[in-house]
CSV table of C-alpha atoms in Angstrom, one decimal:
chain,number,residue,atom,x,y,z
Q,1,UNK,CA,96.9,114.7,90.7
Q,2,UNK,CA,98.0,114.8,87.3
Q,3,UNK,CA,94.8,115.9,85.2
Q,4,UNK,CA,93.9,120.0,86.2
Q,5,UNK,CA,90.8,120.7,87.4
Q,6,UNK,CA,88.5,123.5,85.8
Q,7,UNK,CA,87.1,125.7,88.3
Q,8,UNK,CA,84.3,128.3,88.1
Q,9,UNK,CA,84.2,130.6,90.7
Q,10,UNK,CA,80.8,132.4,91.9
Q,11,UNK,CA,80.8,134.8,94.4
Q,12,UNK,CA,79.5,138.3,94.5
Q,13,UNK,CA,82.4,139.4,97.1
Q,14,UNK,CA,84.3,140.3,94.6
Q,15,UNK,CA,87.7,141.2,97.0
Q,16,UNK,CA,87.0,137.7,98.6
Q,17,UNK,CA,86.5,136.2,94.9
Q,18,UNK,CA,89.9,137.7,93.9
Q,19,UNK,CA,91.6,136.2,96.9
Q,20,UNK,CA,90.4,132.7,96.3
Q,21,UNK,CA,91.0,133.1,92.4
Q,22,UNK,CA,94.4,134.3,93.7
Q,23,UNK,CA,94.9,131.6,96.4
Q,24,UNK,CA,94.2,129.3,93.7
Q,25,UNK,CA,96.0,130.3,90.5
Q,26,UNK,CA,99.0,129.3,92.3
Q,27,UNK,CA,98.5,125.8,92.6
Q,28,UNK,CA,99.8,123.8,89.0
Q,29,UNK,CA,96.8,121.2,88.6
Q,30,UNK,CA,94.1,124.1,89.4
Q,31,UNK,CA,92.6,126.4,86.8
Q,32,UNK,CA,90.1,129.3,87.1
Q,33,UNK,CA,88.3,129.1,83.7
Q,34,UNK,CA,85.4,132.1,85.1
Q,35,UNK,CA,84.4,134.1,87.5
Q,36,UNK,CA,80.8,135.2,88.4
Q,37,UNK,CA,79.0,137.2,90.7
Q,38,UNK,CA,75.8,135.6,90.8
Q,39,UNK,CA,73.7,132.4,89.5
Q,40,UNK,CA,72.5,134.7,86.0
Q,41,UNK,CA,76.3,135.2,84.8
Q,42,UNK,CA,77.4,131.3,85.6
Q,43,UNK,CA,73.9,129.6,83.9
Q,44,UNK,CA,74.9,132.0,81.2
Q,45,UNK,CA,78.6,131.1,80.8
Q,46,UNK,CA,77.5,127.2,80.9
Q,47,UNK,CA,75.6,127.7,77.9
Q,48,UNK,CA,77.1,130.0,76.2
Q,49,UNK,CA,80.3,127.5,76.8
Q,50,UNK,CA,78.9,123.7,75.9
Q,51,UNK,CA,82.9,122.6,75.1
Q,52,UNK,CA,84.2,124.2,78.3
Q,53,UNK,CA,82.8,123.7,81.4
Q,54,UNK,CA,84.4,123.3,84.9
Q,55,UNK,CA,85.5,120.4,86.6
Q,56,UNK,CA,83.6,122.3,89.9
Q,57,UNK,CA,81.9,125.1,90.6
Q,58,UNK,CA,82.7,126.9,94.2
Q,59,UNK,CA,79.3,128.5,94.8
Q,60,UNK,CA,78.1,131.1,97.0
Q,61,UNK,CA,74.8,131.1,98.6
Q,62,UNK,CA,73.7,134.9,99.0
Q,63,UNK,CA,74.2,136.9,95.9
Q,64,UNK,CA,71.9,139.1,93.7
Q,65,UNK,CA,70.1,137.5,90.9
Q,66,UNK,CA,69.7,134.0,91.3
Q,67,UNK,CA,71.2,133.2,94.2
Q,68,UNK,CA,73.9,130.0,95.1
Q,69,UNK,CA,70.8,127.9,96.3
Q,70,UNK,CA,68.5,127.9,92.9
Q,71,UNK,CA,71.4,127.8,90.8
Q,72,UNK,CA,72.3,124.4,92.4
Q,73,UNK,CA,68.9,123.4,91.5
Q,74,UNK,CA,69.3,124.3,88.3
Q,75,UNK,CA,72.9,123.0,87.7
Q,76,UNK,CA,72.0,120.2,89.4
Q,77,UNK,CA,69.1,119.4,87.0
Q,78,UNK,CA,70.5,121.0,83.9
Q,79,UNK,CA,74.3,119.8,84.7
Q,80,UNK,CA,74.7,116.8,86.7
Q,81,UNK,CA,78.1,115.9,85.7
Q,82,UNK,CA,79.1,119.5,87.3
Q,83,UNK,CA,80.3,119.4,91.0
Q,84,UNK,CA,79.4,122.4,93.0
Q,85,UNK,CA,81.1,122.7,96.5
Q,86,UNK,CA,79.0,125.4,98.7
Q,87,UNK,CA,81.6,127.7,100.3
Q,88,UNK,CA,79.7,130.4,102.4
Q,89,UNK,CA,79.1,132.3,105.5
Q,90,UNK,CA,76.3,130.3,106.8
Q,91,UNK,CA,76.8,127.5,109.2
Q,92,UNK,CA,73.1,126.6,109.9
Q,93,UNK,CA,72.2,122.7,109.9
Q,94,UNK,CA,69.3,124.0,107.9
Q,95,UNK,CA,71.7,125.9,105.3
Q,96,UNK,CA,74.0,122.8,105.1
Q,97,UNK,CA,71.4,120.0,104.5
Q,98,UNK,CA,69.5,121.6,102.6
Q,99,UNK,CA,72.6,122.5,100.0
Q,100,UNK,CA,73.4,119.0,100.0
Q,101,UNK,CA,69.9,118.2,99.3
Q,102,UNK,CA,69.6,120.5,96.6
Q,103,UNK,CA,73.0,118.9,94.7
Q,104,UNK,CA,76.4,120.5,96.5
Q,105,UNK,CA,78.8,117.7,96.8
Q,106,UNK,CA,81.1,119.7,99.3
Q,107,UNK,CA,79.9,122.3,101.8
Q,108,UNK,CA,82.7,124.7,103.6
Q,109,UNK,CA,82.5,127.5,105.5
Q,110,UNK,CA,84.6,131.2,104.4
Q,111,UNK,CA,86.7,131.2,107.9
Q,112,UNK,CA,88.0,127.5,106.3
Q,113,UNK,CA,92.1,127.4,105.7
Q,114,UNK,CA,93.3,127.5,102.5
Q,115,UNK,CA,94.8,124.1,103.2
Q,116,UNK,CA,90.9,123.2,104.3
Q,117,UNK,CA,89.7,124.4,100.5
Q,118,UNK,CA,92.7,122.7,98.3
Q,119,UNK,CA,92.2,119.8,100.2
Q,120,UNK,CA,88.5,119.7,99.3
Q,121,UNK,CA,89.0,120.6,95.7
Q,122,UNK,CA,91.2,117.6,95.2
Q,123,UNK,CA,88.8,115.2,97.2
Q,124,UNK,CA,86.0,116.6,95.0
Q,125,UNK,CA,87.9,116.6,92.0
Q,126,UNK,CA,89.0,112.8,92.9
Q,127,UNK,CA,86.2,111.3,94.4
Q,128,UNK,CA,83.2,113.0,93.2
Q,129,UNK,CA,82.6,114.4,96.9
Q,130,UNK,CA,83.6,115.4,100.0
Q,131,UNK,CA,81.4,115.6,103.1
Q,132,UNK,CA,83.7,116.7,106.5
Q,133,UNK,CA,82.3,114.0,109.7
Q,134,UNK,CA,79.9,117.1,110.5
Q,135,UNK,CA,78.2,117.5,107.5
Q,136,UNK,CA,77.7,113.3,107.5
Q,137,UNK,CA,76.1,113.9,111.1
Q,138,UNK,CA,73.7,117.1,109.7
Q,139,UNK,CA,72.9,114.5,106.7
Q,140,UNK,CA,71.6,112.3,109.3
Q,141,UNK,CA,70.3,114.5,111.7
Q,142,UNK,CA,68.2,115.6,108.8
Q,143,UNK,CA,67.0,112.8,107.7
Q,144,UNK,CA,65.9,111.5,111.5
Q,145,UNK,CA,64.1,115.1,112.9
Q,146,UNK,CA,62.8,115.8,109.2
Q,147,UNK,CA,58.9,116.6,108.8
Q,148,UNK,CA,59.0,115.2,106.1
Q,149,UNK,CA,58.8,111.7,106.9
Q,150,UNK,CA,61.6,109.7,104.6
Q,151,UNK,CA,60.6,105.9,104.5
Q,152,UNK,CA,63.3,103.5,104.6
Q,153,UNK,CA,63.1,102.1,101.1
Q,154,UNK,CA,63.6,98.4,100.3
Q,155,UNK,CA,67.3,97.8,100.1
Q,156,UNK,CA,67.1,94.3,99.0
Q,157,UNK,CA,67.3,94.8,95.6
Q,158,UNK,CA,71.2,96.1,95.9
Q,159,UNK,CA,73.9,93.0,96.2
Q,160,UNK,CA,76.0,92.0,98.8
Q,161,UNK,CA,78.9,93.5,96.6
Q,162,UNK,CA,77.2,96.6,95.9
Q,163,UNK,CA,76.5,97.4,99.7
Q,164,UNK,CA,80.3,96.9,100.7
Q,165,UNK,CA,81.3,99.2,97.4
Q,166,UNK,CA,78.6,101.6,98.9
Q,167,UNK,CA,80.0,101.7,102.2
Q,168,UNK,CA,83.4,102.6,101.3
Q,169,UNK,CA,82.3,105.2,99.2
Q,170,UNK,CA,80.9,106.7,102.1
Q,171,UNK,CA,84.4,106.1,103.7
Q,172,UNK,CA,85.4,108.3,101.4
Q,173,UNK,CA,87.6,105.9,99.2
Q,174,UNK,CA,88.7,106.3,95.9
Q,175,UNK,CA,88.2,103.8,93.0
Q,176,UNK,CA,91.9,102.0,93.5
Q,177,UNK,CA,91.2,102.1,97.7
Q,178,UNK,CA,88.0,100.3,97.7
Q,179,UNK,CA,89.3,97.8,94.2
Q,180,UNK,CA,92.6,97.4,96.6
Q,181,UNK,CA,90.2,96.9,99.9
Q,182,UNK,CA,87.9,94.2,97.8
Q,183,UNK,CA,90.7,92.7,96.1
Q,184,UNK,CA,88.5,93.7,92.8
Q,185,UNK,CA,90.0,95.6,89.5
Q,186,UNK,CA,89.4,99.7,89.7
Q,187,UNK,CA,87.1,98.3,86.5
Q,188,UNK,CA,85.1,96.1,88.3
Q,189,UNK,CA,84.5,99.0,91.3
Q,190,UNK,CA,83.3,101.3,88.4
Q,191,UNK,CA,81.1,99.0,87.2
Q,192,UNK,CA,79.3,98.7,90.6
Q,193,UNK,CA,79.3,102.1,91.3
Q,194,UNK,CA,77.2,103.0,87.9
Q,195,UNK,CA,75.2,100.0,89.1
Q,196,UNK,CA,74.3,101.9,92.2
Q,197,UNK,CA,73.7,105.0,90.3
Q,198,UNK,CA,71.2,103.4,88.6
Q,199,UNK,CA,69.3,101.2,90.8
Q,200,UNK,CA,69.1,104.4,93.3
Q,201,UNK,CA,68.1,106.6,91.1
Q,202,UNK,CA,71.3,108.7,91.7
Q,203,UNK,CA,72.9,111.4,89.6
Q,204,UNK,CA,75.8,111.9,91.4
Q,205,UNK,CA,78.4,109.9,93.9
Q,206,UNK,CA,77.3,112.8,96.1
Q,207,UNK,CA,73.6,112.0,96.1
Q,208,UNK,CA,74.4,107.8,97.1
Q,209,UNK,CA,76.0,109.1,100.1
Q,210,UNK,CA,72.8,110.6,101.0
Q,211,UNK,CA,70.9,107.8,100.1
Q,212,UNK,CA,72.9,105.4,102.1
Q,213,UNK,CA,72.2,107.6,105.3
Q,214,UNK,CA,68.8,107.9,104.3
Q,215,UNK,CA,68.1,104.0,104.2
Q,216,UNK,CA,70.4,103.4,107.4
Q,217,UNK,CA,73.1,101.6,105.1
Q,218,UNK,CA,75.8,104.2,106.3
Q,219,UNK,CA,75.3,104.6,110.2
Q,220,UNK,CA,76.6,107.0,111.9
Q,221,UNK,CA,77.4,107.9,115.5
Q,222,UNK,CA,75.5,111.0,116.6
């Protein structure tokens, strides 16, 4: 990947911060721009910093202050354009869905290999997301056992077209993949995809995954 991607790292570990800022300084397309140790310092730094802010933000859940859960909220309402990928101890289905719920794009666990976090970074970086085949089945799972009944909305209102672009998002293709899969220009794929955002009510590539589990567009074996 030619462009490098801004990163904002924000954990209140600060040996394991080091490490990762360490792990990832040596890659050539990957730049730490700041480091926090909790959700005050980062909201601060974003608005302090309007001309430079990250690409992604790797995001811990337990810190002091505001912790890795509310400032999703916030960046997620405040900053939509920002990606945040959850990287934590916690392993709960509860702690997973509800960080994708709340606006992480990528969820990974702290025993993941550094090949594991690269590899997400990049898929984040290129695709917008990057859910592993369990955190799809915890997106499901949550949407089928949740008390909080989700109807299936009317679906008929998105195109032929726009379903198959919507599927292979969730495939995890990239713009050229699905243009090259529909024999359509990358243009054309862009176009429907910012279609989607809109009739959905999406801010994110992220949050039409979700909302193709949710409405049984995207089914999955669990």
């Amino acid at each position: 990947m030619n462009k490098t991607i801004k990163i904002v790292l924000v954990d209140d570990e600060i040996l394991f911060r080091k490490g990762i800022s360490f792990l990832l300084g040596r890659e050539t397309n990957i730049k730490i721009i700041f480091e926090a140790s909790n959700g005050n310092e980062l909201i601060s730094f974003l608005q302090s910093n309007i001309n430079n802010h990250p690409d992604i933000i790797i995001m811990d859940l337990k810190m002091p202050g505001i912790n890795g859960v509310e400032a999703t909220k916030i960046m997620h309402a405040e900053f939509p354009e920002l990606k945040i990928i959850a990287l934590t101890s916690y392993n709960s289905k509860s702690f997973v869905a509800n960080m994708i719920d709340v606006g992480a794009v990528s969820y990974l666990i702290k025993t993941a290999t550094p090949h594991e976090l690269l590899t997400t970074i990049n898929e984040v970086a290129e695709k917008g997301f990057y859910y592993t085949d369990h955190v799809m089945k915890i997106i499901q799972a949550d949407v089928l056992t949740s008390k909080k009944t989700k109807s299936i909305l009317d679906t008929t209102f998105l195109t032929v077209r726009e379903i198959e672009v919507l599927k292979l998002i969730c495939s995890q293709k990239s713009t050229v993949e699905i243009a090259d899969a529909l024999f359509i220009s990358p243009r054309t794929v862009e176009g429907h995809r910012n279609n989607l955002l809109l009739k959905t009510d999406s801010r994110n590539i992220a949050g039409l995954v979700v909302y193709a589990v949710q409405n049984q567009i995207m089914l999955l074996d669990v």
